[in-house]
XYZ file of N, CA, C and O in Angstrom:
668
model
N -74.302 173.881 61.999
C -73.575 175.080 61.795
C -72.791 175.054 60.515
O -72.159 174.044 60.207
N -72.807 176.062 59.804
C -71.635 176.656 58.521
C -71.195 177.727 58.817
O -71.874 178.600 59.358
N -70.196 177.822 58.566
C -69.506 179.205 57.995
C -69.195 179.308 56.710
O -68.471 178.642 55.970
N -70.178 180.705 56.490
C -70.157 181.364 54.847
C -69.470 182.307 54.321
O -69.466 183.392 54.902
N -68.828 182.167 53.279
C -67.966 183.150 53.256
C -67.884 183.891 51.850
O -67.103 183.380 51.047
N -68.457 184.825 51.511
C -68.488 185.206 49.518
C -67.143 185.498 49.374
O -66.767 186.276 50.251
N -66.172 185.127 48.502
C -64.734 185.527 48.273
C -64.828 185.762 46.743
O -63.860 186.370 46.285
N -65.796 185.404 45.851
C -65.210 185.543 44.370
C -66.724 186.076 43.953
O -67.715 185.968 44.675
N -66.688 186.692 42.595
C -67.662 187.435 42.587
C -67.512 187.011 40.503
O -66.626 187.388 39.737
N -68.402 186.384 40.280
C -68.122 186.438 38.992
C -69.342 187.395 38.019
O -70.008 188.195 38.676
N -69.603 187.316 36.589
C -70.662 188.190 36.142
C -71.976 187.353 36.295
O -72.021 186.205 35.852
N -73.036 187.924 36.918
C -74.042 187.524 37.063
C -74.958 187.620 36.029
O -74.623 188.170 34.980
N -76.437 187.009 36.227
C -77.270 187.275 35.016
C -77.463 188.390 35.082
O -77.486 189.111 34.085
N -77.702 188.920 36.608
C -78.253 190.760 36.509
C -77.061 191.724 36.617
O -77.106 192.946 36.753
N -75.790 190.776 36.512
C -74.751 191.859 36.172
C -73.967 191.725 37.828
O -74.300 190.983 38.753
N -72.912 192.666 37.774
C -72.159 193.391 38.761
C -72.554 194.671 39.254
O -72.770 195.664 38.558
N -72.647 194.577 40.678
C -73.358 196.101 41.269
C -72.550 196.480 42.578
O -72.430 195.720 43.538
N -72.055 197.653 42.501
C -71.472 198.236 43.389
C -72.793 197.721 45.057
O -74.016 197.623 45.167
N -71.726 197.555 45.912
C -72.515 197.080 47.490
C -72.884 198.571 47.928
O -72.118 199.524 47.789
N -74.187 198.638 48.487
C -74.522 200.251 48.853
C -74.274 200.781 50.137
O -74.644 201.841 50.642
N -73.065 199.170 50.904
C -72.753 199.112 51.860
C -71.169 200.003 52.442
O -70.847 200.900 53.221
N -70.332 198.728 51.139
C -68.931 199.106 50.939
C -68.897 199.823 50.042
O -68.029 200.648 50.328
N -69.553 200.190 48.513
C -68.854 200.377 47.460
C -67.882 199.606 47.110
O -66.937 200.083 46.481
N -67.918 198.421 47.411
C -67.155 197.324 46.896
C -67.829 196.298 45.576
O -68.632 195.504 46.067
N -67.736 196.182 44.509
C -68.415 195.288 43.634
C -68.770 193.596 44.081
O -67.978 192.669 44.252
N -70.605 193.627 44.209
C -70.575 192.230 44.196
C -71.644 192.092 43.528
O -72.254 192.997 42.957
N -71.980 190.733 43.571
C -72.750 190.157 42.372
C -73.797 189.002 43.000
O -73.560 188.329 44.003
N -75.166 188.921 42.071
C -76.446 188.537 42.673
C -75.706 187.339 43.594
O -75.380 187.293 44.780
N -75.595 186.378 42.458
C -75.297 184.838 42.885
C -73.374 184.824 43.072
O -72.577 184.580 42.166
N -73.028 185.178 44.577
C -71.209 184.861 45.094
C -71.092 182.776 44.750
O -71.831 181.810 44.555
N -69.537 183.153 44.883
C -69.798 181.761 45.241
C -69.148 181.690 47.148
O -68.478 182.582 47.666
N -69.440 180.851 47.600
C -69.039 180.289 49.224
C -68.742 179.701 49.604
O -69.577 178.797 49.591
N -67.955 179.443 50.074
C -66.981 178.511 51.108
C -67.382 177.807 52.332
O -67.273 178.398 53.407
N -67.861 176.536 52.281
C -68.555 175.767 53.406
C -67.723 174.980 53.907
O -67.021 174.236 53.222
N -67.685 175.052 55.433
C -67.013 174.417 56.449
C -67.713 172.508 56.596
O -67.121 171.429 56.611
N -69.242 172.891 56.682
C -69.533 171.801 56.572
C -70.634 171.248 55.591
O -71.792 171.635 55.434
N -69.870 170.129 54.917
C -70.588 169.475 53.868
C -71.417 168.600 53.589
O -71.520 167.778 52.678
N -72.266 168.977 54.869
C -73.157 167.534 55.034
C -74.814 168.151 53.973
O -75.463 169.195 53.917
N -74.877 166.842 53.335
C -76.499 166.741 52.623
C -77.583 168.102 53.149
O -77.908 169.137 52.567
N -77.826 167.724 54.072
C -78.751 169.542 54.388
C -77.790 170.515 54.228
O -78.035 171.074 53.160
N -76.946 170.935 54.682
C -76.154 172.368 54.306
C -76.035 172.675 52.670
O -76.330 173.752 52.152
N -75.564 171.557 52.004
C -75.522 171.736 50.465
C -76.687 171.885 50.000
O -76.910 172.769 49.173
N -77.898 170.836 50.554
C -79.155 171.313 49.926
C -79.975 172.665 50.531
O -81.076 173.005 50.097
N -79.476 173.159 51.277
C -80.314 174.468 51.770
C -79.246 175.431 50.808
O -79.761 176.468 50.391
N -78.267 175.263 50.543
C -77.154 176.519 49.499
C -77.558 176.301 47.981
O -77.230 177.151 47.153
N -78.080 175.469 47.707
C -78.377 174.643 46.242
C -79.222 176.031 45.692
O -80.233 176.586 46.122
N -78.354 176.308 44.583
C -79.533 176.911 43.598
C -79.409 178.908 43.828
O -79.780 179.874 43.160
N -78.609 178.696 45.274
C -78.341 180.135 46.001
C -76.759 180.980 45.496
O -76.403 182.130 45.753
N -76.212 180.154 44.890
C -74.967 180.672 44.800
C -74.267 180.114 43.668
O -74.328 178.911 43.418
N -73.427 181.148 42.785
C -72.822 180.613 41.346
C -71.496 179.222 41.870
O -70.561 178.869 41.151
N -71.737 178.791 42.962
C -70.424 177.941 43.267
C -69.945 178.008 44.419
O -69.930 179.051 45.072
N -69.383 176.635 44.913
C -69.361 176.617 46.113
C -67.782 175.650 46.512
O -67.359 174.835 45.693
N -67.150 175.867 47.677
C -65.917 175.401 47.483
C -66.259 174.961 49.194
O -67.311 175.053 49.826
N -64.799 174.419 49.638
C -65.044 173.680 50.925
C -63.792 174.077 52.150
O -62.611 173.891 51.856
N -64.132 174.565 53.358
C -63.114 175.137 54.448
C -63.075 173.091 54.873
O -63.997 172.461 55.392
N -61.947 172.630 54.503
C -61.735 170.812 54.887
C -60.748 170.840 56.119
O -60.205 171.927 56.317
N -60.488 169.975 56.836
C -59.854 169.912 58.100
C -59.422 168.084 57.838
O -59.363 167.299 58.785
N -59.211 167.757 56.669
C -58.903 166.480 56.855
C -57.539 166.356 56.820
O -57.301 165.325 56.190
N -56.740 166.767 57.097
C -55.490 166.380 57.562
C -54.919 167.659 58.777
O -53.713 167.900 58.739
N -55.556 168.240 59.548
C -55.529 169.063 60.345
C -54.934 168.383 61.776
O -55.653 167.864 62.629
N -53.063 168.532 61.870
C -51.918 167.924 62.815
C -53.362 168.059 64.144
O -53.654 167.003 64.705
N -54.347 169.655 64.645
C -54.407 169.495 65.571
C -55.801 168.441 66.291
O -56.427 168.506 67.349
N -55.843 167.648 65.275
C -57.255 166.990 65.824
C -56.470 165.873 66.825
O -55.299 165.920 67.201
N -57.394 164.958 67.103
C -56.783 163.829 68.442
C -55.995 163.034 68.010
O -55.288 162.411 68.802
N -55.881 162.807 66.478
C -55.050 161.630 65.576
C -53.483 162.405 65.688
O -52.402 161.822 65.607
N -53.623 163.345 65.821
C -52.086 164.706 65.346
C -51.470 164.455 64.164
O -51.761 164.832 63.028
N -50.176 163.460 64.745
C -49.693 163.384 63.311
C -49.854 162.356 62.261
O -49.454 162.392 61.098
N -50.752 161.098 63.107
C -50.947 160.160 62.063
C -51.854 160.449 60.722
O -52.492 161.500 60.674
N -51.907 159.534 59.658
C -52.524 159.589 59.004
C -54.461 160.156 59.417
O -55.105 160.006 60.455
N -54.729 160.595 58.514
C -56.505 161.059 59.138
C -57.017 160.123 57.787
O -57.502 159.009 57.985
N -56.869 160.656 56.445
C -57.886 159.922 55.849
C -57.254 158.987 55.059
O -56.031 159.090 55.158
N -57.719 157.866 54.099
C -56.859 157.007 53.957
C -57.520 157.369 52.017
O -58.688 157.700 51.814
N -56.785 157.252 51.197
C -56.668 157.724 49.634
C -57.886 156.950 49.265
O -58.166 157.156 48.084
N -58.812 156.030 49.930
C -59.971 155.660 49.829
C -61.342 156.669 50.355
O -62.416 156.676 49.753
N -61.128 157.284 51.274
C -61.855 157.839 52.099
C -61.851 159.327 51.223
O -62.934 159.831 50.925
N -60.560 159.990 50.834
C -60.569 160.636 50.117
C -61.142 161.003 48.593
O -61.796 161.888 48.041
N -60.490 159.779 48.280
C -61.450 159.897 46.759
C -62.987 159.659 47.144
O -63.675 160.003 46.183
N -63.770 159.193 48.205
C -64.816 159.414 48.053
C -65.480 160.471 48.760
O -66.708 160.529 48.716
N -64.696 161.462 49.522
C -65.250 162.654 49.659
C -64.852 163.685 48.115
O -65.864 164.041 47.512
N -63.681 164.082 47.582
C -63.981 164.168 46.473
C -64.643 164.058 45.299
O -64.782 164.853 44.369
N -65.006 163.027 45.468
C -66.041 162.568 43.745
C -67.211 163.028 44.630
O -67.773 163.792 43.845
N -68.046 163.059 45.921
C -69.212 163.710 46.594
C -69.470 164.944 46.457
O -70.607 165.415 46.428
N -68.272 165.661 46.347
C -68.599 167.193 46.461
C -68.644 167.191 45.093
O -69.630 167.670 44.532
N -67.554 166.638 44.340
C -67.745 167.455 42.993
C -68.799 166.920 42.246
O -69.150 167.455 41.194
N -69.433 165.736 42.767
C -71.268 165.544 42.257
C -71.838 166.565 43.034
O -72.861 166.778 42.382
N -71.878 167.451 44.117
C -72.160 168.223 44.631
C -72.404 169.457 44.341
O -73.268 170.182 44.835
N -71.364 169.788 43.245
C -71.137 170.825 42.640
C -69.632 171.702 43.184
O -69.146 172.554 42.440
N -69.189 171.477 44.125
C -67.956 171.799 44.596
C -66.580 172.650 43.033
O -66.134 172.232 41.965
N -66.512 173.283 43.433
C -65.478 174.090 42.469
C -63.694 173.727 42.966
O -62.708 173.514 42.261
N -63.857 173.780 44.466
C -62.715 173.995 45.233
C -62.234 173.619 46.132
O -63.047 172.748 46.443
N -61.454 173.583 46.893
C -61.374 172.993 48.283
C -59.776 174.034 48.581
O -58.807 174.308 47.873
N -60.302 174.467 50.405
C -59.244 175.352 51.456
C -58.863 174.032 52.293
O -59.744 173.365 52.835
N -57.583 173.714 52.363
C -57.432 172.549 53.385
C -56.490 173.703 54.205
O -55.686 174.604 53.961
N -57.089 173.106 55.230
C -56.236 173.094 56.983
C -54.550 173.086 56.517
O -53.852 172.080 56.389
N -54.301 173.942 56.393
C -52.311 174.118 56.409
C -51.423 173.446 56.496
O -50.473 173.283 55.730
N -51.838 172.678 58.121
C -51.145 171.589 59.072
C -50.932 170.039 58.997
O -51.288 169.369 59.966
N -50.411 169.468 57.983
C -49.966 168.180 57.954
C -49.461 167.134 57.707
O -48.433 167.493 57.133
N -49.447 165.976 57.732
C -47.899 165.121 57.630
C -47.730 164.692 56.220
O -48.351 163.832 55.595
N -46.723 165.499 55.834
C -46.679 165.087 54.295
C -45.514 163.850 54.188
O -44.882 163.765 53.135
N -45.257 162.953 55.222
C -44.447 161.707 55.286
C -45.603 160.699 54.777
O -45.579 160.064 53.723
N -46.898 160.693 56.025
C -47.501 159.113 55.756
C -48.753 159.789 54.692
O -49.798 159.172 54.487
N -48.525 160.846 54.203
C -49.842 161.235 53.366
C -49.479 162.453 52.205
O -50.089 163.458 51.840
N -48.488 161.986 51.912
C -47.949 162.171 50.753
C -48.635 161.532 49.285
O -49.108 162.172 48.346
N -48.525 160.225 49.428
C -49.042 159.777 48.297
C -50.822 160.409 48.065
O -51.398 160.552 46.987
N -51.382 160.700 49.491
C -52.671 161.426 49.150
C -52.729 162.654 48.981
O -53.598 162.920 48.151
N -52.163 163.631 49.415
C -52.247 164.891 48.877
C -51.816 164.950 47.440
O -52.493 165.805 46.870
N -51.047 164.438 46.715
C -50.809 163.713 44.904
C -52.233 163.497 44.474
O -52.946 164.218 43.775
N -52.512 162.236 45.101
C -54.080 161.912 44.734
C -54.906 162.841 44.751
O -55.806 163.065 43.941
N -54.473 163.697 46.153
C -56.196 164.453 45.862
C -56.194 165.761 45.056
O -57.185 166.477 44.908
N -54.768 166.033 44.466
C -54.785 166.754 43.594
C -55.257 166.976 41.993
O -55.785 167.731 41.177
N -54.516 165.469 42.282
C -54.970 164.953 40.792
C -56.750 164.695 40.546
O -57.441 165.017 39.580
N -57.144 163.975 41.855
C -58.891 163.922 41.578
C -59.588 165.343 41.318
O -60.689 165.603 40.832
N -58.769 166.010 41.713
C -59.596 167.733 41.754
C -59.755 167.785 40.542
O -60.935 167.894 40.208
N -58.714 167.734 39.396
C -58.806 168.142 38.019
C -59.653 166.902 37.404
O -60.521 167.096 36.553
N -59.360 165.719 37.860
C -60.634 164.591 37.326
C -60.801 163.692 38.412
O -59.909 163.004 38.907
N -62.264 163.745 38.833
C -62.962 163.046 39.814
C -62.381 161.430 38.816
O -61.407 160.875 39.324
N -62.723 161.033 38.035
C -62.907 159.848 37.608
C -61.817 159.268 37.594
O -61.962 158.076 37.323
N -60.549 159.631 37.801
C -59.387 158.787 37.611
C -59.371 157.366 38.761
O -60.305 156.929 39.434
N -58.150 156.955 38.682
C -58.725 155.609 39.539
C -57.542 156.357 40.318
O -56.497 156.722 39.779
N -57.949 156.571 42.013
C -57.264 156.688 43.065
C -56.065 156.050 43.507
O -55.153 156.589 44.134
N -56.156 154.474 43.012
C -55.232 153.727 43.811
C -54.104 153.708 42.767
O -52.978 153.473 43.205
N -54.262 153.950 41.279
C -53.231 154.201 40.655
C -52.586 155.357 40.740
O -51.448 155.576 40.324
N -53.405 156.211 41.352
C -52.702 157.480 41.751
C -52.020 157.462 42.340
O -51.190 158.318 42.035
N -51.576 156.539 43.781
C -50.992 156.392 44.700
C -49.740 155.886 44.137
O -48.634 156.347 44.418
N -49.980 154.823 43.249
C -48.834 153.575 42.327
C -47.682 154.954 41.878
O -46.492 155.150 42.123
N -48.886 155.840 41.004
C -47.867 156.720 40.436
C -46.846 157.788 40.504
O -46.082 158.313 39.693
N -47.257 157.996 42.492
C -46.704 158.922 43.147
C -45.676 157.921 43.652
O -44.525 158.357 43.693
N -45.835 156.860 43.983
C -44.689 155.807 44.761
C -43.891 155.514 43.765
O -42.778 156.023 43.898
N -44.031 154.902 42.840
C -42.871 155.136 41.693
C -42.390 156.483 40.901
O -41.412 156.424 40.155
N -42.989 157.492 41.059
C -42.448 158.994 40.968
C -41.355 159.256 42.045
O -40.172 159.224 41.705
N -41.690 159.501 43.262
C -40.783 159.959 44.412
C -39.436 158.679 44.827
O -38.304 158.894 45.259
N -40.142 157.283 44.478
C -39.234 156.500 45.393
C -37.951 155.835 44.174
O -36.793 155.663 44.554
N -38.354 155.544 42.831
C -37.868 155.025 42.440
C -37.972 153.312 42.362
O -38.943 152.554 42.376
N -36.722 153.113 42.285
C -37.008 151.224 42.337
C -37.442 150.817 43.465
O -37.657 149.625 43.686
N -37.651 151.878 44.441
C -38.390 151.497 45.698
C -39.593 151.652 45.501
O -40.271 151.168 46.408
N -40.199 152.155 44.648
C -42.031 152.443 44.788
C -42.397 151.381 44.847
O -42.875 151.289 45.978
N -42.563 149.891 44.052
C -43.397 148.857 44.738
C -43.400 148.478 46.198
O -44.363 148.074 46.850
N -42.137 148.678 46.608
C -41.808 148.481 48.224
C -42.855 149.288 48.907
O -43.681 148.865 49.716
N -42.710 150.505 48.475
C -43.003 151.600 49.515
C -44.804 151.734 48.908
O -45.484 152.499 49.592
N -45.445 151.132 47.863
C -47.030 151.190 47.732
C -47.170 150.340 48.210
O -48.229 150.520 48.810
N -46.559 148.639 48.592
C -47.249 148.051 49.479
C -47.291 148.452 51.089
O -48.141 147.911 51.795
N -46.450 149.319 51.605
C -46.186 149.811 52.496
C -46.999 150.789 53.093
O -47.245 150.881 54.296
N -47.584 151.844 51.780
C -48.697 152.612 52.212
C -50.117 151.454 51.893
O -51.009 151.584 52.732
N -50.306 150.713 51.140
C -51.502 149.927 50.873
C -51.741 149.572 52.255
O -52.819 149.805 52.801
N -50.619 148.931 52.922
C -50.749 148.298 54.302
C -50.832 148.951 55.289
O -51.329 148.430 56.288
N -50.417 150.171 55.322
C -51.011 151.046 56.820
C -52.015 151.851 56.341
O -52.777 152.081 57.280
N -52.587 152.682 54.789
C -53.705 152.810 54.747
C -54.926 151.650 55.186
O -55.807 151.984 55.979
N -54.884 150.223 54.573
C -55.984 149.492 55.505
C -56.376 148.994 56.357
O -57.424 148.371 56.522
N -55.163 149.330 57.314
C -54.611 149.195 58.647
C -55.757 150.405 59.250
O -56.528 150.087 60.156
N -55.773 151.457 58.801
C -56.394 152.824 59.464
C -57.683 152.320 58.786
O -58.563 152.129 59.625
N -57.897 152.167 58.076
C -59.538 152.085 57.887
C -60.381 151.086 58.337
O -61.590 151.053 58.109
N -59.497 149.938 59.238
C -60.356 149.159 59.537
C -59.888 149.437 61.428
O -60.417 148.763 62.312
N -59.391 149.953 61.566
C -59.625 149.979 63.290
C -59.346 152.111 63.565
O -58.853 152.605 64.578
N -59.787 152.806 62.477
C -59.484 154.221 62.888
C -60.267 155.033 61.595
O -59.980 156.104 61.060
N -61.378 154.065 61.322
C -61.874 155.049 60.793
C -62.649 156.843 60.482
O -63.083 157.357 61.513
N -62.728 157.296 59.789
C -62.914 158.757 59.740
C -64.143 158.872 61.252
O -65.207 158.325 61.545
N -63.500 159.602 61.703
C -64.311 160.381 62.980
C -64.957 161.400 63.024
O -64.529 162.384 63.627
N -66.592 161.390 62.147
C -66.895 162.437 61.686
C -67.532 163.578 62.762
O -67.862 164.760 62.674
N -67.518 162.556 63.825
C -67.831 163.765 65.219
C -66.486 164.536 65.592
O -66.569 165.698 65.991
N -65.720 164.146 65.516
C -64.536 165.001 65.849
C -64.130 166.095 64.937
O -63.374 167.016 65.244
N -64.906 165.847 63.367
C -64.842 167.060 62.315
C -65.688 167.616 62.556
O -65.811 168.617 61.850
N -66.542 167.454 63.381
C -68.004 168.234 62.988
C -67.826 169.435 64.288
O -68.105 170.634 64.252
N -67.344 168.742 65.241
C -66.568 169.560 66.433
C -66.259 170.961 65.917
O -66.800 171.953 66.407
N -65.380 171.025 64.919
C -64.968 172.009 64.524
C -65.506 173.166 63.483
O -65.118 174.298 63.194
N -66.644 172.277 63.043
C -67.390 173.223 61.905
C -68.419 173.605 63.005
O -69.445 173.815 62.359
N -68.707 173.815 64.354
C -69.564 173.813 64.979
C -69.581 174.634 66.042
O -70.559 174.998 66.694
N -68.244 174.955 66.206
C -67.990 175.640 67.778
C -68.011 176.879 67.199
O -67.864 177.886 67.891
């Protein structure tokens, strides 16, 4: 299952054409918003649309984890650098979540948006000595240690995401 959604309409090769539906302007190739990003969904959209962005649920309070951490600034940067080899323009995240233990990743995954290639874990360095001060080495070994804490006994639960791109 996906959910598709045209929201942006840019100039096409054959132009902009009033819908003979709405009279609303849209255009050959939209771009769309995919819930789920798995290898067949991207390759069946490939080639169909000027661009494509992502409905994400990775830090979404209401899954079974709630408020703990969901993905760990590893897990992240490599769904990031995937889509945007993917072709990904964008990403809609889920509203809902803990900006205490995933703070230093929402920084990160901001920063990867504008460049996939940066190195992640300095991203983290640079948000912990941004926010904490003479505490940031304290407080990056602190996230180093409960991020690999979660990735080795809570890793990403991709049936429990898929739950949701599905119902």
């Amino acid at each position: 299952g996906y959910i598709f959604f045209s929201f942006f309409c840019f100039q096409a090769e054959d132009g902009i054409r009033d819908s003979p539906v709405t009279g609303v302007q849209t255009c050959a190739l939209p771009i769309c918003e995919l819930t789920n990003q798995e290898p067949k969904f991207l390759k069946a959209w490939s080639g169909k649309l000027s661009g494509m962005t992502g409905y994400v649920y990775w830090f979404n309070i209401q899954l079974n984890i709630g408020m703990d951490i969901h993905f760990t600034p590893n897990e992240v940067a490599d769904r990031i650098r995937y889509l945007h080899q993917s072709g990904f323009i964008g990403l809609y995240q889920f509203a809902e979540a803990n900006w205490g233990l995933q703070g230093p990743i929402f920084y990160m995954l901001g920063k990867l948006m504008g460049n996939p290639s940066l190195d992640h874990q300095e991203l983290v360095t640079e948000y912990c000595h941004g926010v904490y001060g003479k505490a940031g080495s304290t407080m990056n070994q602190f996230f180093d240690l409960i991020y690999s804490r979660h990735e080795a006994v809570l890793p990403i639960n991709e049936n429990e995401l898929l739950h949701f791109f599905t119902r």
